């Protein structure tokens, strides 16, 4: 019997699953998920990602059972798994959504394509986001994004005769066990699955979006003001198209007086657009995962790596309370709002002068919503190695003063700071010895200190790092290389108003001690979605 294999990857849903609907409309289908040990051994993988996927697969499996089908889960190399299935019962076509992933998934897809050609199996891929494979010009990208989002969602109810291929040995998500050595699964992270994704979407559209505008910058208000849909989009529990269409439908139904609600949803739609804009960068140039987008910045930070600075950052011992509190929140929840993500990378890139690649691998394991296309594009933008973006330097003291003025956030995640008076809360190294004794605290450089001293002088290190970056940027060869990057990657004007930089660029200097893709000015700087695009 001729049948088609639907290969689920980061599209763990049945609704608006174009690949599944296409295959089902042509005959029997076998729904397959391949757990690849080598994928989970990559430096950007974490146990929280695996568990979120397993939770989503368990629900997907139940949904398929209600339709009379099943999800077949296999563990192994993708080519070997497909070849074994084909040897048991030859299939006519392999169907999947396109994936803009890391270097491993890119190479794996190349190998799968070669196997399909050698086995005489057609391989059809469908767009997952508003990302265009083999895009020749950014000038057409916005129109194609809009067309993708406006198209009708793919619905299995439109398939008149849904049939599933029989399988000899059914294996489901219950066979999955965490790969050895995979670590980091925060107890407070979001859980996977489409039902929770829909609940989260509805609560945002119906209510939480009213605080979106003005609420997403502070780490205090952002856990509810942000949509919290990023992980569900990253693993495909929701489709981008259904989220865009649901948001626009909600906007149309709002009464005229719902101005805050309207402003929130309008801002959210613009960020959905930028979500795909940044993934397109990696799709068009997979190399930006591991090399500088502008090669003129090669060697800028790589040779000056400091293990002590990296250890202080990842262990929440930088001495800057807002930074350390954010690291702890991220570590314990798998999530952090956009501005604080940007601040962490800014601190790593400038005062700590750390290369973006190891920092990026660490952050990838910390972010539950890790999306490679956004992640690596943003790491480079925040680190100043794209060659086309304004230098973004976030002062962690100013960020604390602006977004946690009463110290509620810092004291929540750093319990010892609850004994520090407000005067010294964000700069505890200035606390006089007699005040430290009165508070029962010590500020120092050793491991026994309750509060670590800053690893570097913030003002001096920031000035030095910015000077080094700007000196490199001023070199004639670096200037000459900028145009090609603009043509390939920079954003074109977005008609809905998303081109406005609605986020404040905080570039102040501290005052205290993949496939083959946009000509713009600084006025068209996007509203920086920041690392994981947490919305």
Short mmCIF file of C-alpha atoms in Angstrom, two decimals:
data_model
loop_
_atom_site.label_atom_id
_atom_site.label_comp_id
_atom_site.label_asym_id
_atom_site.label_seq_id
_atom_site.Cartn_x
_atom_site.Cartn_y
_atom_site.Cartn_z
CA UNK A 1 0.00 0.00 0.00
CA UNK A 2 1.39 3.42 -0.97
CA UNK A 3 1.52 5.89 1.88
CA UNK A 4 3.26 9.09 2.94
CA UNK A 5 5.40 9.81 6.00
CA UNK A 6 4.71 13.08 7.83
CA UNK A 7 7.87 13.97 9.72
CA UNK A 8 7.14 16.09 12.80
CA UNK A 9 10.02 18.23 14.01
CA UNK A 10 9.37 21.66 15.57
CA UNK A 11 5.69 21.62 14.52
CA UNK A 12 4.06 19.61 17.32
CA UNK A 13 0.38 20.18 16.52
CA UNK A 14 -2.40 19.01 14.21
CA UNK A 15 -4.09 22.36 13.54
CA UNK A 16 -2.73 24.39 10.62
CA UNK A 17 -0.25 21.67 9.80
CA UNK A 18 0.11 22.12 6.05
CA UNK A 19 2.39 19.11 5.59
CA UNK A 20 -0.06 16.76 7.32
CA UNK A 21 -3.10 18.07 5.45
CA UNK A 22 -1.26 17.79 2.13
CA UNK A 23 -0.21 14.21 2.77
CA UNK A 24 -3.60 13.15 4.17
CA UNK A 25 -5.41 14.53 1.14
CA UNK A 26 -3.42 12.15 -1.08
CA UNK A 27 -3.83 8.91 0.88
CA UNK A 28 -2.77 7.09 4.06
CA UNK A 29 -0.21 8.78 6.29
CA UNK A 30 2.27 7.67 8.91
CA UNK A 31 3.01 10.34 11.52
CA UNK A 32 6.65 10.16 12.64
CA UNK A 33 8.83 11.87 15.20
CA UNK A 34 12.55 11.03 15.29
CA UNK A 35 14.38 11.59 18.57
CA UNK A 36 17.95 12.12 17.40
CA UNK A 37 20.60 11.49 20.08
CA UNK A 38 23.14 13.57 18.17
CA UNK A 39 20.76 16.56 18.11
CA UNK A 40 20.35 16.42 21.88
CA UNK A 41 24.14 16.25 22.26
CA UNK A 42 24.62 19.69 20.68
CA UNK A 43 25.88 22.51 22.92
CA UNK A 44 22.62 24.46 22.57
CA UNK A 45 20.42 21.63 23.93
CA UNK A 46 19.10 21.35 27.48
CA UNK A 47 16.95 18.94 29.43
CA UNK A 48 14.16 21.53 29.63
CA UNK A 49 13.92 21.51 25.82
CA UNK A 50 13.71 17.72 25.77
CA UNK A 51 11.01 17.59 28.45
CA UNK A 52 8.96 20.33 26.78
CA UNK A 53 9.10 18.36 23.52
CA UNK A 54 8.16 15.13 25.30
CA UNK A 55 5.16 16.81 26.93
CA UNK A 56 4.06 18.20 23.58
CA UNK A 57 4.51 14.83 21.87
CA UNK A 58 2.44 13.08 24.52
CA UNK A 59 -0.47 15.43 23.84
CA UNK A 60 0.00 15.19 20.07
CA UNK A 61 -0.13 11.43 20.38
CA UNK A 62 -3.44 11.61 22.27
CA UNK A 63 -4.90 13.91 19.64
CA UNK A 64 -3.93 11.51 16.88
CA UNK A 65 -5.49 8.62 18.78
CA UNK A 66 -8.82 10.45 18.85
CA UNK A 67 -8.68 10.51 15.04
CA UNK A 68 -7.89 6.82 14.80
CA UNK A 69 -4.18 7.26 14.19
CA UNK A 70 -0.95 7.18 16.16
CA UNK A 71 2.36 8.95 16.48
CA UNK A 72 5.31 6.76 15.69
CA UNK A 73 8.39 7.71 17.69
CA UNK A 74 11.78 6.37 16.69
CA UNK A 75 15.18 6.98 18.27
CA UNK A 76 18.24 7.23 16.08
CA UNK A 77 19.86 8.89 13.11
CA UNK A 78 17.20 10.39 10.83
CA UNK A 79 18.52 8.85 7.61
CA UNK A 80 18.84 5.43 9.21
CA UNK A 81 15.33 5.62 10.70
CA UNK A 82 13.79 6.63 7.37
CA UNK A 83 15.74 3.97 5.51
CA UNK A 84 14.55 1.28 7.95
CA UNK A 85 10.93 2.37 7.58
CA UNK A 86 11.26 2.36 3.82
CA UNK A 87 12.80 -1.10 3.85
CA UNK A 88 9.83 -2.43 5.89
CA UNK A 89 7.18 -0.77 3.75
CA UNK A 90 8.24 1.62 0.96
CA UNK A 91 6.56 5.02 1.12
CA UNK A 92 6.01 7.38 -1.78
CA UNK A 93 6.73 10.72 -0.18
CA UNK A 94 8.30 12.31 2.88
CA UNK A 95 6.47 15.46 3.97
CA UNK A 96 7.61 18.00 6.58
CA UNK A 97 7.70 21.64 7.51
CA UNK A 98 10.84 23.57 6.71
CA UNK A 99 13.13 24.03 9.69
CA UNK A 100 15.58 26.88 10.22
CA UNK A 101 17.55 25.26 13.01
CA UNK A 102 21.14 24.93 14.11
CA UNK A 103 24.09 23.64 12.11
CA UNK A 104 23.26 20.03 13.00
CA UNK A 105 19.70 20.17 11.64
CA UNK A 106 20.93 21.93 8.51
CA UNK A 107 23.43 19.17 7.75
CA UNK A 108 20.92 16.48 8.72
CA UNK A 109 18.40 17.87 6.23
CA UNK A 110 21.08 17.85 3.53
CA UNK A 111 21.70 14.16 4.27
CA UNK A 112 17.97 13.35 4.31
CA UNK A 113 17.57 15.06 0.96
CA UNK A 114 20.40 13.00 -0.50
CA UNK A 115 18.85 9.79 0.85
CA UNK A 116 15.45 10.67 -0.61
CA UNK A 117 16.97 11.21 -4.03
CA UNK A 118 18.86 7.93 -3.88
CA UNK A 119 15.77 6.02 -2.69
CA UNK A 120 13.43 7.61 -5.20
CA UNK A 121 11.33 9.20 -2.46
CA UNK A 122 9.83 12.64 -3.05
CA UNK A 123 10.47 15.12 -0.24
CA UNK A 124 8.04 18.00 0.07
CA UNK A 125 8.56 20.77 2.61
CA UNK A 126 6.09 23.46 3.63
CA UNK A 127 6.82 26.88 5.12
CA UNK A 128 6.58 26.89 8.91
CA UNK A 129 6.82 30.64 9.53
CA UNK A 130 6.89 33.62 7.20
CA UNK A 131 10.41 32.56 6.26
CA UNK A 132 11.33 32.11 2.61
CA UNK A 133 13.78 29.46 1.52
CA UNK A 134 16.27 30.55 -1.14
CA UNK A 135 15.07 34.15 -0.93
CA UNK A 136 16.78 36.17 -3.64
CA UNK A 137 15.83 39.67 -2.51
CA UNK A 138 14.60 41.20 0.71
CA UNK A 139 12.51 43.59 -1.38
CA UNK A 140 9.81 40.93 -1.80
CA UNK A 141 9.93 39.55 1.72
CA UNK A 142 7.28 41.65 3.46
CA UNK A 143 4.65 40.92 0.80
CA UNK A 144 5.39 37.21 1.01
CA UNK A 145 5.13 37.29 4.81
CA UNK A 146 1.74 38.96 4.58
CA UNK A 147 0.55 36.46 1.99
CA UNK A 148 1.57 33.54 4.21
CA UNK A 149 -0.22 34.99 7.23
CA UNK A 150 -3.38 35.79 5.26
CA UNK A 151 -3.73 32.32 3.71
CA UNK A 152 -6.35 29.96 5.08
CA UNK A 153 -5.16 27.69 7.87
CA UNK A 154 -4.70 24.03 6.96
CA UNK A 155 -7.48 22.03 8.60
CA UNK A 156 -7.76 18.24 8.78
CA UNK A 157 -11.54 18.60 8.67
CA UNK A 158 -11.09 19.50 5.02
CA UNK A 159 -9.74 16.00 4.32
CA UNK A 160 -12.79 13.91 3.38
CA UNK A 161 -11.16 10.51 3.94
CA UNK A 162 -8.50 10.68 6.65
CA UNK A 163 -6.58 7.40 6.74
CA UNK A 164 -3.53 6.26 8.64
CA UNK A 165 -1.01 3.70 7.43
CA UNK A 166 -0.84 0.48 9.46
CA UNK A 167 2.36 -0.02 11.43
CA UNK A 168 4.04 -3.27 12.41
CA UNK A 169 5.34 -2.15 15.83
CA UNK A 170 3.77 0.94 17.31
CA UNK A 171 6.05 3.05 19.53
CA UNK A 172 4.91 6.33 21.01
CA UNK A 173 6.26 9.13 23.17
CA UNK A 174 6.39 6.78 26.17
CA UNK A 175 9.65 5.31 24.85
CA UNK A 176 11.49 8.61 25.18
CA UNK A 177 14.00 8.92 28.00
CA UNK A 178 16.35 11.86 28.57
CA UNK A 179 19.70 11.39 26.84
CA UNK A 180 22.62 10.88 29.24
CA UNK A 181 24.32 14.07 30.26
CA UNK A 182 21.49 16.40 29.27
CA UNK A 183 21.06 18.95 32.05
CA UNK A 184 19.03 21.90 33.25
CA UNK A 185 15.27 21.52 33.66
CA UNK A 186 13.90 24.40 35.78
CA UNK A 187 11.03 23.41 38.05
CA UNK A 188 9.23 26.69 37.33
CA UNK A 189 9.37 26.51 33.53
CA UNK A 190 6.32 26.47 31.25
CA UNK A 191 4.95 23.06 30.29
CA UNK A 192 4.54 21.86 26.72
CA UNK A 193 1.47 20.91 24.70
CA UNK A 194 -1.15 22.58 22.57
CA UNK A 195 -3.83 22.85 25.25
CA UNK A 196 -1.65 25.02 27.44
CA UNK A 197 -0.59 26.96 24.35
CA UNK A 198 -4.22 27.76 23.49
CA UNK A 199 -4.96 28.75 27.09
CA UNK A 200 -1.96 31.08 27.06
CA UNK A 201 -2.96 32.59 23.71
CA UNK A 202 -6.54 33.20 24.79
CA UNK A 203 -5.61 34.74 28.13
CA UNK A 204 -3.27 37.12 26.34
CA UNK A 205 -5.67 38.14 23.59
CA UNK A 206 -8.63 38.51 25.93
CA UNK A 207 -7.00 40.22 28.89
CA UNK A 208 -3.24 40.35 29.38
CA UNK A 209 -2.58 42.30 26.17
CA UNK A 210 -4.03 45.37 27.89
CA UNK A 211 -0.77 45.69 29.85
CA UNK A 212 1.51 44.71 26.97
CA UNK A 213 2.38 48.28 25.96
CA UNK A 214 4.41 49.60 28.86
CA UNK A 215 4.46 46.33 30.78
CA UNK A 216 6.95 44.19 28.89
CA UNK A 217 10.16 46.04 29.79
CA UNK A 218 10.14 45.49 33.54
CA UNK A 219 11.03 42.05 34.91
CA UNK A 220 8.29 42.65 37.50
CA UNK A 221 5.33 43.12 35.13
CA UNK A 222 6.57 41.24 32.07
CA UNK A 223 5.78 37.67 33.23
CA UNK A 224 2.10 38.46 32.72
CA UNK A 225 2.29 41.43 30.32
CA UNK A 226 4.27 39.47 27.72
CA UNK A 227 2.31 36.98 25.64
CA UNK A 228 4.37 34.01 26.93
CA UNK A 229 3.79 32.29 23.58
CA UNK A 230 7.43 32.13 22.51
CA UNK A 231 8.09 28.54 23.58
CA UNK A 232 4.83 27.33 22.01
CA UNK A 233 5.79 28.96 18.72
CA UNK A 234 9.37 27.70 18.91
CA UNK A 235 8.20 24.08 19.10
CA UNK A 236 5.16 24.53 16.89
CA UNK A 237 2.39 23.86 19.40
CA UNK A 238 0.87 26.92 17.75
CA UNK A 239 1.39 28.05 14.18
CA UNK A 240 2.52 31.59 13.52
CA UNK A 241 -0.32 32.03 11.07
CA UNK A 242 -3.03 31.12 13.59
CA UNK A 243 -1.54 33.48 16.15
CA UNK A 244 -1.41 36.36 13.64
CA UNK A 245 -4.94 35.69 12.43
CA UNK A 246 -6.34 35.32 15.96
CA UNK A 247 -4.68 38.54 17.04
CA UNK A 248 -5.98 40.48 14.06
CA UNK A 249 -9.47 39.06 14.56
CA UNK A 250 -9.41 40.17 18.20
CA UNK A 251 -8.24 43.62 17.14
CA UNK A 252 -11.14 43.96 14.71
CA UNK A 253 -13.65 43.00 17.39
CA UNK A 254 -12.44 45.52 19.99
CA UNK A 255 -14.72 48.45 20.78
CA UNK A 256 -13.38 51.93 19.94
CA UNK A 257 -12.75 52.80 23.58
CA UNK A 258 -10.39 49.82 24.14
CA UNK A 259 -7.30 51.91 23.36
CA UNK A 260 -4.85 50.16 25.69
CA UNK A 261 -5.97 46.74 24.50
CA UNK A 262 -5.65 47.86 20.88
CA UNK A 263 -2.20 49.34 21.45
CA UNK A 264 -1.00 46.12 23.06
CA UNK A 265 -2.23 43.86 20.29
CA UNK A 266 -0.93 46.19 17.58
CA UNK A 267 2.52 46.16 19.14
CA UNK A 268 2.35 42.38 19.47
CA UNK A 269 1.58 41.90 15.75
CA UNK A 270 4.62 43.98 14.84
CA UNK A 271 6.80 41.69 16.94
CA UNK A 272 5.40 38.63 15.20
CA UNK A 273 6.62 40.21 11.98
CA UNK A 274 10.09 40.79 13.43
CA UNK A 275 10.13 37.21 14.74
CA UNK A 276 10.22 35.96 11.17
CA UNK A 277 12.50 38.77 9.99
CA UNK A 278 15.26 37.58 12.30
CA UNK A 279 14.80 33.89 11.50
CA UNK A 280 15.14 34.82 7.84
CA UNK A 281 18.68 36.00 8.56
CA UNK A 282 19.80 32.53 9.66
CA UNK A 283 17.80 30.92 6.84
CA UNK A 284 19.67 33.09 4.34
CA UNK A 285 23.06 32.72 6.01
CA UNK A 286 23.40 29.65 8.27
CA UNK A 287 26.99 30.59 9.05
CA UNK A 288 25.93 33.36 11.44
CA UNK A 289 25.47 30.67 14.07
CA UNK A 290 29.23 30.26 14.35
CA UNK A 291 30.98 33.16 12.62
CA UNK A 292 30.65 36.94 12.65
CA UNK A 293 28.07 38.28 10.24
CA UNK A 294 30.62 40.95 9.32
CA UNK A 295 33.98 39.21 8.98
CA UNK A 296 35.73 42.50 9.67
CA UNK A 297 35.00 41.91 13.35
CA UNK A 298 36.87 38.58 13.45
CA UNK A 299 39.32 38.53 16.33
CA UNK A 300 37.64 41.43 18.15
CA UNK A 301 36.85 39.48 21.34
CA UNK A 302 37.91 35.90 20.65
CA UNK A 303 41.52 36.34 21.78
CA UNK A 304 40.57 38.15 24.97
CA UNK A 305 38.38 35.43 26.49
CA UNK A 306 38.25 35.51 30.29
CA UNK A 307 37.08 32.36 32.08
CA UNK A 308 36.62 34.26 35.32
CA UNK A 309 34.26 36.78 33.72
CA UNK A 310 32.20 34.00 32.15
CA UNK A 311 32.02 32.07 35.43
CA UNK A 312 30.89 35.20 37.28
CA UNK A 313 28.12 35.77 34.73
CA UNK A 314 26.80 32.21 34.62
CA UNK A 315 26.94 31.77 38.41
CA UNK A 316 25.19 35.10 39.11
CA UNK A 317 28.26 36.56 40.83
CA UNK A 318 29.00 39.62 38.66
CA UNK A 319 28.40 41.96 41.59
CA UNK A 320 25.73 43.92 39.73
CA UNK A 321 22.49 43.00 41.51
CA UNK A 322 20.17 43.42 38.53
CA UNK A 323 22.35 41.17 36.38
CA UNK A 324 22.68 38.48 39.04
CA UNK A 325 18.95 38.54 39.82
CA UNK A 326 18.14 38.12 36.12
CA UNK A 327 20.53 35.18 35.78
CA UNK A 328 18.87 33.47 38.74
CA UNK A 329 15.35 34.08 37.44
CA UNK A 330 16.34 32.73 34.04
CA UNK A 331 18.00 29.70 35.56
CA UNK A 332 15.00 28.85 37.71
CA UNK A 333 12.20 29.59 35.23
CA UNK A 334 13.68 29.23 31.73
CA UNK A 335 12.37 32.69 30.85
CA UNK A 336 13.29 36.35 31.07
CA UNK A 337 11.78 39.39 29.41
CA UNK A 338 13.30 40.99 26.34
CA UNK A 339 15.01 43.99 27.91
CA UNK A 340 16.71 41.96 30.60
CA UNK A 341 17.89 39.43 28.01
CA UNK A 342 19.43 42.30 26.09
CA UNK A 343 21.04 43.60 29.26
CA UNK A 344 22.67 40.21 29.97
CA UNK A 345 24.20 40.06 26.49
CA UNK A 346 25.25 43.70 26.69
CA UNK A 347 27.03 43.08 29.99
CA UNK A 348 28.71 39.99 28.54
CA UNK A 349 29.76 41.75 25.33
CA UNK A 350 30.95 45.09 26.68
CA UNK A 351 32.16 45.40 30.29
CA UNK A 352 32.97 41.66 30.47
CA UNK A 353 34.25 41.63 26.85
CA UNK A 354 33.14 38.05 26.18
CA UNK A 355 32.81 36.54 22.70
CA UNK A 356 29.17 35.98 21.72
CA UNK A 357 29.50 32.29 20.77
CA UNK A 358 30.10 30.65 24.18
CA UNK A 359 27.70 33.13 25.77
CA UNK A 360 25.14 32.20 23.14
CA UNK A 361 25.46 28.47 23.81
CA UNK A 362 25.00 29.05 27.53
CA UNK A 363 21.95 31.25 26.98
CA UNK A 364 20.47 28.76 24.50
CA UNK A 365 20.40 26.13 27.24
CA UNK A 366 18.82 28.62 29.66
CA UNK A 367 16.06 29.87 27.34
CA UNK A 368 13.15 27.44 27.11
CA UNK A 369 12.00 29.34 24.02
CA UNK A 370 15.37 29.02 22.24
CA UNK A 371 14.79 29.72 18.55
CA UNK A 372 18.11 29.49 16.65
CA UNK A 373 17.25 32.02 13.95
CA UNK A 374 16.37 34.74 16.42
CA UNK A 375 18.94 33.76 19.00
CA UNK A 376 22.09 33.96 16.90
CA UNK A 377 20.96 37.00 14.91
CA UNK A 378 20.27 38.84 18.16
CA UNK A 379 23.49 37.69 19.86
CA UNK A 380 25.45 39.26 17.03
CA UNK A 381 23.34 42.41 16.92
CA UNK A 382 23.71 42.99 20.66
CA UNK A 383 27.45 42.24 20.48
CA UNK A 384 28.04 44.66 17.63
CA UNK A 385 29.37 42.15 15.08
CA UNK A 386 26.70 42.59 12.39
CA UNK A 387 28.33 45.78 11.17
CA UNK A 388 24.97 47.42 10.46
CA UNK A 389 23.31 48.00 13.83
CA UNK A 390 23.58 50.82 16.34
CA UNK A 391 25.75 49.95 19.34
CA UNK A 392 23.44 48.85 22.15
CA UNK A 393 24.96 49.05 25.62
CA UNK A 394 22.67 48.54 28.61
CA UNK A 395 23.82 49.96 31.94
CA UNK A 396 22.72 47.41 34.59
CA UNK A 397 22.51 50.08 37.29
CA UNK A 398 20.30 52.31 35.18
CA UNK A 399 18.17 49.31 34.18
CA UNK A 400 17.58 48.53 37.85
CA UNK A 401 16.70 52.13 38.64
CA UNK A 402 14.31 52.36 35.68
CA UNK A 403 12.60 48.98 35.88
CA UNK A 404 12.89 47.93 39.53
CA UNK A 405 12.97 51.27 41.37
CA UNK A 406 11.82 49.80 44.69
CA UNK A 407 14.13 46.80 44.45
CA UNK A 408 11.28 44.29 44.54
CA UNK A 409 12.71 42.15 41.75
CA UNK A 410 16.30 42.22 43.00
CA UNK A 411 15.25 41.32 46.53
CA UNK A 412 12.98 38.53 45.28
CA UNK A 413 15.78 36.69 43.52
CA UNK A 414 18.71 37.70 45.75
CA UNK A 415 17.46 37.09 49.33
CA UNK A 416 20.60 38.49 50.96
CA UNK A 417 19.85 41.84 49.32
CA UNK A 418 16.74 42.16 51.49
CA UNK A 419 19.04 43.36 54.27
CA UNK A 420 20.63 46.06 52.13
CA UNK A 421 19.18 49.59 52.54
CA UNK A 422 17.67 51.20 49.45
CA UNK A 423 20.52 53.70 49.21
CA UNK A 424 23.02 51.00 48.28
CA UNK A 425 20.75 48.36 46.81
CA UNK A 426 21.92 48.65 43.21
CA UNK A 427 25.51 49.58 44.08
CA UNK A 428 26.22 47.56 47.24
CA UNK A 429 30.01 47.86 46.83
CA UNK A 430 29.62 51.50 47.91
CA UNK A 431 28.10 50.45 51.23
CA UNK A 432 30.36 51.63 54.12
CA UNK A 433 31.89 48.89 56.32
CA UNK A 434 29.86 49.96 59.33
CA UNK A 435 26.63 49.60 57.34
CA UNK A 436 27.71 46.16 56.15
CA UNK A 437 28.31 45.12 59.76
CA UNK A 438 24.96 46.52 60.83
CA UNK A 439 23.24 44.54 58.04
CA UNK A 440 25.20 41.40 58.83
CA UNK A 441 26.65 41.28 55.32
CA UNK A 442 30.06 41.33 53.72
CA UNK A 443 30.90 42.74 50.31
CA UNK A 444 34.11 41.33 48.90
CA UNK A 445 35.94 39.42 46.21
CA UNK A 446 36.22 36.01 47.89
CA UNK A 447 33.72 33.14 47.78
CA UNK A 448 32.88 33.73 51.44
CA UNK A 449 31.49 37.22 50.68
CA UNK A 450 27.72 37.53 50.78
CA UNK A 451 27.79 40.08 47.96
CA UNK A 452 30.56 39.91 45.35
CA UNK A 453 32.41 42.99 44.26
CA UNK A 454 31.84 43.88 40.58
CA UNK A 455 34.20 41.85 38.42
CA UNK A 456 35.29 45.00 36.59
CA UNK A 457 34.84 48.73 36.97
CA UNK A 458 31.64 49.22 34.99
CA UNK A 459 32.30 52.71 33.66
CA UNK A 460 35.92 52.13 32.69
CA UNK A 461 35.34 48.70 31.14
CA UNK A 462 32.37 49.95 29.14
CA UNK A 463 34.29 52.94 27.78
CA UNK A 464 37.23 50.74 26.82
CA UNK A 465 35.08 48.15 25.08
CA UNK A 466 33.05 50.70 23.14
CA UNK A 467 36.24 52.42 22.03
CA UNK A 468 37.63 49.11 20.77
CA UNK A 469 34.43 48.32 18.87
CA UNK A 470 34.20 51.77 17.32
CA UNK A 471 37.87 51.73 16.34
CA UNK A 472 37.30 48.47 14.48
CA UNK A 473 34.16 49.88 12.87
CA UNK A 474 36.10 52.90 11.61
CA UNK A 475 38.65 50.81 9.69
CA UNK A 476 38.28 51.30 5.92
CA UNK A 477 37.93 47.60 5.20
CA UNK A 478 35.19 47.21 7.79
CA UNK A 479 33.31 50.20 6.42
CA UNK A 480 33.55 48.79 2.91
CA UNK A 481 32.01 45.49 3.95
CA UNK A 482 28.85 47.03 5.36
CA UNK A 483 26.84 47.43 2.14
CA UNK A 484 26.66 43.72 1.31
CA UNK A 485 25.27 42.97 4.77
CA UNK A 486 22.67 45.71 4.48
CA UNK A 487 21.55 44.39 1.10
CA UNK A 488 21.24 40.84 2.39
CA UNK A 489 19.89 41.21 5.90
CA UNK A 490 18.61 44.67 6.81
CA UNK A 491 14.88 45.31 7.13
CA UNK A 492 12.76 47.02 4.51
CA UNK A 493 10.04 49.40 5.59
CA UNK A 494 7.09 47.61 7.20
CA UNK A 495 3.84 49.31 6.30
CA UNK A 496 2.01 48.56 9.55
CA UNK A 497 4.32 50.84 11.47
CA UNK A 498 6.51 48.10 12.89
CA UNK A 499 9.60 49.83 11.53
CA UNK A 500 9.39 52.35 14.36
CA UNK A 501 11.77 51.62 17.19
CA UNK A 502 9.16 51.45 19.94
CA UNK A 503 11.76 50.16 22.38
CA UNK A 504 14.13 52.74 23.82
CA UNK A 505 17.72 52.05 22.84
CA UNK A 506 19.63 52.42 26.08
CA UNK A 507 23.16 53.06 24.82
CA UNK A 508 24.30 55.18 27.72
CA UNK A 509 27.79 54.80 29.12
CA UNK A 510 27.65 54.09 32.88
CA UNK A 511 28.27 57.14 35.00
CA UNK A 512 29.22 55.11 38.07
CA UNK A 513 32.56 53.50 39.00
CA UNK A 514 20.93 28.87 5.34
CA UNK A 515 20.01 28.73 2.59
CA UNK A 516 20.24 31.53 0.27
CA UNK A 517 18.09 36.94 1.70
CA UNK A 518 17.48 45.01 3.20
CA UNK A 519 18.70 48.62 2.80
CA UNK A 520 17.82 50.71 5.77
CA UNK A 521 18.78 53.69 7.83
CA UNK A 522 19.05 53.90 11.56
CA UNK A 523 15.48 55.21 11.57
CA UNK A 524 14.38 51.77 10.46
CA UNK A 525 16.02 49.96 13.35
CA UNK A 526 13.54 47.22 14.34
CA UNK A 527 11.95 47.13 17.77
CA UNK A 528 14.65 44.81 19.00
CA UNK A 529 12.87 41.57 19.95
CA UNK A 530 15.88 40.32 21.90
CA UNK A 531 17.08 36.78 22.17
CA UNK A 532 14.40 34.17 22.00
CA UNK A 533 11.74 36.69 21.08
CA UNK A 534 9.75 36.30 24.24
CA UNK A 535 7.15 38.81 22.97
#
